[in-house]
Amino acid sequence: MNACIRAVVRTGIYNGINMFGVLQGYQGLINDNIIPMGARSVSNIIHLGGTILKTARCLEFKTEEGMETAYQNLKSREIDGLIVIGGDGTFTGARNFSNKYDIKVIGIPGTIDNDLYGSDFTLGYDTAINTVIEAIDKIRDTADSHDRLFFIEVMGRDSGCIALRSAVASGAEAVLLPERYTSTDELIAQLTLGASTKKSSSIVIVSEGHKAGGAYDIAKQVKERFNHYDTKVTILGHLQRGGSPSSFDRILGSRLGYAAVNELLKGNTRQMVGLRGNEIKSMPIEDALVNHNFKLESDLLEMTKVLSI
Ligand code: F6P
């Protein structure tokens, strides 16, 4: 996000626009936590994780009063355009706000879950999945040396993108996703096949959104009926959401930020800029909201099974 903030601020200033940063998202709009930003306000941040502007969940922005206060705070500074980085909730707020008031809005897709329609990649996803892979590679050393079965839980409340793709990239034996129910029987059959062909360790990726439970629940159920290996659980948690961004995310953030300002300069509003193929394209925020979600790549799921025999 910082690479993106840097791009937005500098593209705006390059074009002679007064730029401001809103601290803590929509909460900052309501609390008047808005600061002027110059080219130097975004120096030396391109390599930093998180966001220098901070963020917050804000229910108040869903109310008429909240939106009215936010609007007055923007108007008092003669701000007429808003660029928001986020997912569904962020875009819904931006769309509603801009439907009601004369503020132009552009959305930038930012979530590690990579589940927004209209962009092949969302900001943060590449960094997150690389962190996941690095962690699984390290865990594999123990799994292999001690002949163990590891259940590794990754983020993705509603989206199995990180889980599925990290399973492919780390060579996991199985993956459990929010989009597809996998029974314990099915999982045990898969693990038994591996054990019967002399696999000495296995790795199962569990998405936190898997309907039959998280990694601890699944590990417990499997352990009761499958005892070829010693079983361990690792929850990767919030380490997936931080750290220095990958080069891919820095470039994507820069491109999206630059494009978002250019959309405003063209007079466009209620658009989301996204990456499609290797091009930055814009589309109505409404379309992104209606079509929301990561479509399960069943070919990858099938491939995981084949490649892990
Ligand atoms: O934005 C979605 C997400 O990355 C989910 O995958 C995860 O469940 C959630 O964020 C964690 O959010 P929080 O830090 O608020 O618990």
mmCIF file of C-alpha atoms and ligand atoms in Angstrom, residues 57 87 110-115 154-159 162 207-209 237-238 240-241, ligand 1:
data_model
loop_
_atom_site.group_PDB
_atom_site.id
_atom_site.type_symbol
_atom_site.label_atom_id
_atom_site.label_comp_id
_atom_site.label_asym_id
_atom_site.label_seq_id
_atom_site.Cartn_x
_atom_site.Cartn_y
_atom_site.Cartn_z
ATOM 1 C CA ARG A 57 -12.798 -0.501 10.346
ATOM 2 C CA GLY A 87 -11.805 -4.488 -0.964
ATOM 3 C CA GLY A 110 -5.986 -4.076 -2.082
ATOM 4 C CA THR A 111 -6.315 -7.328 -0.140
ATOM 5 C CA ILE A 112 -4.049 -10.309 0.399
ATOM 6 C CA ASP A 113 -7.012 -12.552 -0.458
ATOM 7 C CA ASN A 114 -6.847 -11.739 -4.197
ATOM 8 C CA ASP A 115 -10.597 -12.091 -4.495
ATOM 9 C CA VAL A 154 -3.272 -19.857 5.930
ATOM 10 C CA MET A 155 -5.503 -16.783 5.654
ATOM 11 C CA GLY A 156 -8.532 -16.474 3.420
ATOM 12 C CA ARG A 157 -11.833 -16.224 5.242
ATOM 13 C CA ASP A 158 -13.862 -16.500 2.057
ATOM 14 C CA SER A 159 -11.206 -17.007 -0.574
ATOM 15 C CA ILE A 162 -3.637 -18.182 -1.086
ATOM 16 C CA SER A 207 -7.572 -22.261 4.502
ATOM 17 C CA GLU A 208 -8.934 -20.515 7.608
ATOM 18 C CA GLY A 209 -12.320 -20.389 5.864
ATOM 19 C CA GLY A 237 -1.751 -15.888 10.961
ATOM 20 C CA HIS A 238 -0.876 -12.236 10.645
ATOM 21 C CA GLN A 240 1.075 -13.114 6.157
ATOM 22 C CA ARG A 241 -0.105 -9.513 6.260
HETATM 23 O O1 F6P B 1 -8.916 -9.100 4.313
HETATM 24 C C1 F6P B 1 -9.190 -10.410 4.530
HETATM 25 C C2 F6P B 1 -8.216 -11.042 5.452
HETATM 26 O O2 F6P B 1 -6.925 -10.965 4.970
HETATM 27 C C3 F6P B 1 -8.678 -12.464 5.714
HETATM 28 O O3 F6P B 1 -8.052 -13.401 4.920
HETATM 29 C C4 F6P B 1 -8.419 -12.605 7.170
HETATM 30 O O4 F6P B 1 -9.369 -13.469 7.730
HETATM 31 C C5 F6P B 1 -8.634 -11.233 7.691
HETATM 32 O O5 F6P B 1 -8.217 -10.380 6.689
HETATM 33 C C6 F6P B 1 -7.939 -10.936 8.988
HETATM 34 O O6 F6P B 1 -8.352 -9.679 9.398
HETATM 35 P P1 F6P B 1 -8.120 -9.115 10.854
HETATM 36 O O7 F6P B 1 -6.703 -8.719 10.936
HETATM 37 O O8 F6P B 1 -9.036 -7.973 10.972
HETATM 38 O O9 F6P B 1 -8.421 -10.252 11.784
#
